[in-house]
Amino acid sequence: MVKKRQILVIGNNDNGCTPESEKLAYDVGSEVAKSNSVLITGGLGGVMRAACRGAQESGGTTVGIIPQDDSSHANEFCDIVIPSGMGLTRDFLNALSADGVIVIGGGSGTLSEICAAYMYKKPIVALKNSGGIASKYADGYLDHRKNVKIVGVETPQQAIKYILEQINT
């Protein structure tokens, strides 16, 4: 049996998540499902909830790795909930569980996940038009090491296409 691809979608929680970011996240989640990949998120609200909803409504599987130790904190669109009990350090678990990462908006928590993925040279793509951390770091590197370029794209379809190309090489 071949392992399914696992794509992490990160971005703003409820606080700071715009309707535009929710729509992008929903569409990204749907594209993840259509690619026969597993969607991984932080399992909470905002971008995470919208991506899970999009994936689930398109027949995909969703995994939420939440910072709490009680699965009741996860959004209702998580098929599988992993209550890490690790607080914010769960960002590393999220990044290491992923074959690739898609960034939609985001703040400091999103940046933490990007840093973890960057250090482990995971492919990262950012939706340039989603604001926040995604717009700030799209088409650049986090530091002088240039571990992996954070590729900026315009659409959810371009994001999935890029991530799948990187995973399948």
PDB file of C-alpha atoms in Angstrom:
ATOM      1  CA  MET A   1       0.000   0.000   0.000  1.00  0.00           C
ATOM      2  CA  VAL A   2       1.309   3.434  -0.959  1.00  0.00           C
ATOM      3  CA  LYS A   3       1.282   6.179   1.671  1.00  0.00           C
ATOM      4  CA  LYS A   4      -1.095   9.025   0.863  1.00  0.00           C
ATOM      5  CA  ARG A   5       0.325  12.501   0.417  1.00  0.00           C
ATOM      6  CA  GLN A   6      -0.229  14.755   3.430  1.00  0.00           C
ATOM      7  CA  ILE A   7      -0.661  18.467   2.823  1.00  0.00           C
ATOM      8  CA  LEU A   8      -0.666  20.968   5.676  1.00  0.00           C
ATOM      9  CA  VAL A   9      -2.772  24.113   5.312  1.00  0.00           C
ATOM     10  CA  ILE A  10      -1.955  26.925   7.732  1.00  0.00           C
ATOM     11  CA  GLY A  11      -3.235  30.436   8.383  1.00  0.00           C
ATOM     12  CA  ASN A  12      -5.224  32.623  10.734  1.00  0.00           C
ATOM     13  CA  ASN A  13      -7.370  31.134  13.474  1.00  0.00           C
ATOM     14  CA  ASP A  14     -10.770  32.788  14.044  1.00  0.00           C
ATOM     15  CA  ASN A  15      -9.075  36.036  15.079  1.00  0.00           C
ATOM     16  CA  GLY A  16      -7.872  37.743  11.918  1.00  0.00           C
ATOM     17  CA  CYS A  17      -9.386  35.337   9.401  1.00  0.00           C
ATOM     18  CA  THR A  18     -11.174  37.327   6.706  1.00  0.00           C
ATOM     19  CA  PRO A  19     -14.064  36.060   4.579  1.00  0.00           C
ATOM     20  CA  GLU A  20     -11.655  36.131   1.605  1.00  0.00           C
ATOM     21  CA  SER A  21      -9.165  33.916   3.473  1.00  0.00           C
ATOM     22  CA  GLU A  22     -11.967  31.538   4.457  1.00  0.00           C
ATOM     23  CA  LYS A  23     -13.007  31.210   0.802  1.00  0.00           C
ATOM     24  CA  LEU A  24      -9.409  30.578  -0.299  1.00  0.00           C
ATOM     25  CA  ALA A  25      -8.967  28.010   2.488  1.00  0.00           C
ATOM     26  CA  TYR A  26     -12.205  26.249   1.558  1.00  0.00           C
ATOM     27  CA  ASP A  27     -11.063  26.041  -2.074  1.00  0.00           C
ATOM     28  CA  VAL A  28      -7.580  24.830  -1.072  1.00  0.00           C
ATOM     29  CA  GLY A  29      -9.123  22.131   1.132  1.00  0.00           C
ATOM     30  CA  SER A  30     -11.336  21.051  -1.749  1.00  0.00           C
ATOM     31  CA  GLU A  31      -8.316  20.869  -4.083  1.00  0.00           C
ATOM     32  CA  VAL A  32      -6.383  18.805  -1.524  1.00  0.00           C
ATOM     33  CA  ALA A  33      -9.258  16.309  -1.430  1.00  0.00           C
ATOM     34  CA  LYS A  34      -9.547  16.196  -5.231  1.00  0.00           C
ATOM     35  CA  SER A  35      -5.817  15.389  -5.425  1.00  0.00           C
ATOM     36  CA  ASN A  36      -6.421  12.311  -3.256  1.00  0.00           C
ATOM     37  CA  SER A  37      -4.196  13.766  -0.542  1.00  0.00           C
ATOM     38  CA  VAL A  38      -4.900  13.972   3.188  1.00  0.00           C
ATOM     39  CA  LEU A  39      -5.476  17.456   4.576  1.00  0.00           C
ATOM     40  CA  ILE A  40      -3.651  18.281   7.801  1.00  0.00           C
ATOM     41  CA  THR A  41      -4.409  21.423   9.786  1.00  0.00           C
ATOM     42  CA  GLY A  42      -4.053  22.707  13.318  1.00  0.00           C
ATOM     43  CA  GLY A  43      -7.658  21.586  13.726  1.00  0.00           C
ATOM     44  CA  LEU A  44      -9.100  24.799  15.126  1.00  0.00           C
ATOM     45  CA  GLY A  45     -11.052  27.683  13.534  1.00  0.00           C
ATOM     46  CA  GLY A  46     -10.576  30.204  10.748  1.00  0.00           C
ATOM     47  CA  VAL A  47      -8.440  28.975   7.844  1.00  0.00           C
ATOM     48  CA  MET A  48      -8.129  25.534   9.479  1.00  0.00           C
ATOM     49  CA  ARG A  49     -11.896  25.068   9.781  1.00  0.00           C
ATOM     50  CA  ALA A  50     -12.593  26.372   6.267  1.00  0.00           C
ATOM     51  CA  ALA A  51      -9.946  24.105   4.696  1.00  0.00           C
ATOM     52  CA  CYS A  52     -11.299  21.089   6.595  1.00  0.00           C
ATOM     53  CA  ARG A  53     -14.830  21.895   5.481  1.00  0.00           C
ATOM     54  CA  GLY A  54     -13.721  22.210   1.840  1.00  0.00           C
ATOM     55  CA  ALA A  55     -11.834  18.925   1.954  1.00  0.00           C
ATOM     56  CA  GLN A  56     -14.600  17.039   3.735  1.00  0.00           C
ATOM     57  CA  GLU A  57     -17.319  18.348   1.406  1.00  0.00           C
ATOM     58  CA  SER A  58     -15.181  17.189  -1.553  1.00  0.00           C
ATOM     59  CA  GLY A  59     -14.852  13.671  -0.139  1.00  0.00           C
ATOM     60  CA  GLY A  60     -11.395  14.034   1.399  1.00  0.00           C
ATOM     61  CA  THR A  61      -9.905  13.026   4.726  1.00  0.00           C
ATOM     62  CA  THR A  62      -9.035  15.690   7.284  1.00  0.00           C
ATOM     63  CA  VAL A  63      -6.649  15.514  10.234  1.00  0.00           C
ATOM     64  CA  GLY A  64      -6.523  18.145  12.966  1.00  0.00           C
ATOM     65  CA  ILE A  65      -3.467  18.229  15.221  1.00  0.00           C
ATOM     66  CA  ILE A  66      -4.650  20.473  18.024  1.00  0.00           C
ATOM     67  CA  PRO A  67      -2.566  22.085  20.778  1.00  0.00           C
ATOM     68  CA  GLN A  68      -4.974  21.039  23.539  1.00  0.00           C
ATOM     69  CA  ASP A  69      -5.187  17.675  25.289  1.00  0.00           C
ATOM     70  CA  ASP A  70      -8.941  17.321  24.691  1.00  0.00           C
ATOM     71  CA  SER A  71     -10.318  16.514  21.230  1.00  0.00           C
ATOM     72  CA  SER A  72     -13.476  18.556  21.865  1.00  0.00           C
ATOM     73  CA  HIS A  73     -11.510  21.698  20.892  1.00  0.00           C
ATOM     74  CA  ALA A  74     -11.214  20.568  17.263  1.00  0.00           C
ATOM     75  CA  ASN A  75     -13.477  21.963  14.582  1.00  0.00           C
ATOM     76  CA  GLU A  76     -16.401  19.805  13.470  1.00  0.00           C
ATOM     77  CA  PHE A  77     -14.856  19.081  10.055  1.00  0.00           C
ATOM     78  CA  CYS A  78     -11.885  17.102  11.409  1.00  0.00           C
ATOM     79  CA  ASP A  79     -12.245  13.406  10.614  1.00  0.00           C
ATOM     80  CA  ILE A  80      -9.245  12.512  12.743  1.00  0.00           C
ATOM     81  CA  VAL A  81      -8.260  14.576  15.775  1.00  0.00           C
ATOM     82  CA  ILE A  82      -4.856  14.336  17.407  1.00  0.00           C
ATOM     83  CA  PRO A  83      -4.947  16.175  20.732  1.00  0.00           C
ATOM     84  CA  SER A  84      -1.228  16.826  21.174  1.00  0.00           C
ATOM     85  CA  GLY A  85      -1.334  18.473  24.600  1.00  0.00           C
ATOM     86  CA  MET A  86       1.802  20.276  23.391  1.00  0.00           C
ATOM     87  CA  GLY A  87       0.503  23.823  23.147  1.00  0.00           C
ATOM     88  CA  LEU A  88       2.243  25.888  20.513  1.00  0.00           C
ATOM     89  CA  THR A  89       5.067  23.386  20.123  1.00  0.00           C
ATOM     90  CA  ARG A  90       2.600  21.301  18.143  1.00  0.00           C
ATOM     91  CA  ASP A  91       3.551  23.533  15.201  1.00  0.00           C
ATOM     92  CA  PHE A  92       6.591  21.301  14.685  1.00  0.00           C
ATOM     93  CA  LEU A  93       4.394  18.198  14.719  1.00  0.00           C
ATOM     94  CA  ASN A  94       2.158  19.784  12.076  1.00  0.00           C
ATOM     95  CA  ALA A  95       5.099  20.688   9.843  1.00  0.00           C
ATOM     96  CA  LEU A  96       6.851  17.341  10.217  1.00  0.00           C
ATOM     97  CA  SER A  97       3.613  15.465   9.428  1.00  0.00           C
ATOM     98  CA  ALA A  98       3.324  17.219   6.076  1.00  0.00           C
ATOM     99  CA  ASP A  99       4.806  16.455   2.693  1.00  0.00           C
ATOM    100  CA  GLY A 100       4.123  20.067   1.703  1.00  0.00           C
ATOM    101  CA  VAL A 101       2.668  23.248   3.200  1.00  0.00           C
ATOM    102  CA  ILE A 102       0.176  25.808   1.867  1.00  0.00           C
ATOM    103  CA  VAL A 103       0.012  29.198   3.621  1.00  0.00           C
ATOM    104  CA  ILE A 104      -3.099  31.407   3.606  1.00  0.00           C
ATOM    105  CA  GLY A 105      -2.742  34.727   5.442  1.00  0.00           C
ATOM    106  CA  GLY A 106      -1.565  34.124   8.976  1.00  0.00           C
ATOM    107  CA  GLY A 107       0.192  35.712  11.905  1.00  0.00           C
ATOM    108  CA  SER A 108       2.894  34.668  14.342  1.00  0.00           C
ATOM    109  CA  GLY A 109       1.531  31.121  14.836  1.00  0.00           C
ATOM    110  CA  THR A 110       1.541  30.599  11.090  1.00  0.00           C
ATOM    111  CA  LEU A 111       5.076  31.966  10.939  1.00  0.00           C
ATOM    112  CA  SER A 112       6.118  29.431  13.590  1.00  0.00           C
ATOM    113  CA  GLU A 113       4.807  26.596  11.411  1.00  0.00           C
ATOM    114  CA  ILE A 114       6.521  28.046   8.340  1.00  0.00           C
ATOM    115  CA  CYS A 115       9.803  28.201  10.286  1.00  0.00           C
ATOM    116  CA  ALA A 116       9.488  24.543  11.288  1.00  0.00           C
ATOM    117  CA  ALA A 117       8.728  23.492   7.701  1.00  0.00           C
ATOM    118  CA  TYR A 118      11.556  25.689   6.389  1.00  0.00           C
ATOM    119  CA  MET A 119      14.126  24.154   8.743  1.00  0.00           C
ATOM    120  CA  TYR A 120      13.141  20.686   7.517  1.00  0.00           C
ATOM    121  CA  LYS A 121      13.104  21.813   3.866  1.00  0.00           C
ATOM    122  CA  LYS A 122       9.446  21.027   3.233  1.00  0.00           C
ATOM    123  CA  PRO A 123       7.976  22.545   0.052  1.00  0.00           C
ATOM    124  CA  ILE A 124       6.064  25.709   0.989  1.00  0.00           C
ATOM    125  CA  VAL A 125       3.658  27.698  -1.151  1.00  0.00           C
ATOM    126  CA  ALA A 126       1.922  30.923  -0.127  1.00  0.00           C
ATOM    127  CA  LEU A 127      -1.221  32.456  -1.578  1.00  0.00           C
ATOM    128  CA  LYS A 128       0.091  35.957  -2.318  1.00  0.00           C
ATOM    129  CA  ASN A 129      -3.306  37.626  -2.289  1.00  0.00           C
ATOM    130  CA  SER A 130      -4.311  36.321   1.150  1.00  0.00           C
ATOM    131  CA  GLY A 131      -2.486  38.932   3.244  1.00  0.00           C
ATOM    132  CA  GLY A 132      -0.595  38.404   6.478  1.00  0.00           C
ATOM    133  CA  ILE A 133       2.466  36.211   6.648  1.00  0.00           C
ATOM    134  CA  ALA A 134       1.647  34.534   3.317  1.00  0.00           C
ATOM    135  CA  SER A 135       1.878  37.827   1.417  1.00  0.00           C
ATOM    136  CA  LYS A 136       4.933  38.990   3.347  1.00  0.00           C
ATOM    137  CA  TYR A 137       7.086  35.918   2.651  1.00  0.00           C
ATOM    138  CA  ALA A 138       5.759  34.835  -0.769  1.00  0.00           C
ATOM    139  CA  ASP A 139       8.534  34.445  -3.341  1.00  0.00           C
ATOM    140  CA  GLY A 140      11.281  34.712  -0.748  1.00  0.00           C
ATOM    141  CA  TYR A 141      13.335  32.914   1.864  1.00  0.00           C
ATOM    142  CA  LEU A 142      13.203  33.154   5.643  1.00  0.00           C
ATOM    143  CA  ASP A 143      16.946  33.644   6.012  1.00  0.00           C
ATOM    144  CA  HIS A 144      20.399  33.608   4.412  1.00  0.00           C
ATOM    145  CA  ARG A 145      20.526  29.786   4.314  1.00  0.00           C
ATOM    146  CA  LYS A 146      17.887  29.690   1.576  1.00  0.00           C
ATOM    147  CA  ASN A 147      16.717  26.246   2.708  1.00  0.00           C
ATOM    148  CA  VAL A 148      13.578  26.364   0.603  1.00  0.00           C
ATOM    149  CA  LYS A 149      11.928  29.159  -1.345  1.00  0.00           C
ATOM    150  CA  ILE A 150       8.407  30.064  -0.251  1.00  0.00           C
ATOM    151  CA  VAL A 151       6.788  30.103  -3.669  1.00  0.00           C
ATOM    152  CA  GLY A 152       4.007  32.634  -4.174  1.00  0.00           C
ATOM    153  CA  VAL A 153       0.942  31.736  -6.222  1.00  0.00           C
ATOM    154  CA  GLU A 154      -2.385  33.380  -7.018  1.00  0.00           C
ATOM    155  CA  THR A 155      -4.910  30.530  -6.841  1.00  0.00           C
ATOM    156  CA  PRO A 156      -5.689  27.389  -4.833  1.00  0.00           C
ATOM    157  CA  GLN A 157      -5.267  25.340  -8.023  1.00  0.00           C
ATOM    158  CA  GLN A 158      -1.756  26.726  -8.551  1.00  0.00           C
ATOM    159  CA  ALA A 159      -0.929  25.990  -4.899  1.00  0.00           C
ATOM    160  CA  ILE A 160      -1.910  22.321  -5.192  1.00  0.00           C
ATOM    161  CA  LYS A 161      -0.211  21.948  -8.568  1.00  0.00           C
ATOM    162  CA  TYR A 162       3.076  23.290  -7.165  1.00  0.00           C
ATOM    163  CA  ILE A 163       2.968  21.197  -3.981  1.00  0.00           C
ATOM    164  CA  LEU A 164       2.162  17.995  -5.914  1.00  0.00           C
ATOM    165  CA  GLU A 165       5.020  18.664  -8.347  1.00  0.00           C
ATOM    166  CA  GLN A 166       7.423  19.045  -5.416  1.00  0.00           C
ATOM    167  CA  ILE A 167       6.165  15.968  -3.568  1.00  0.00           C
ATOM    168  CA  ASN A 168       6.224  13.745  -6.651  1.00  0.00           C
ATOM    169  CA  THR A 169       9.811  14.574  -7.693  1.00  0.00           C
TER     170      THR A 169
END
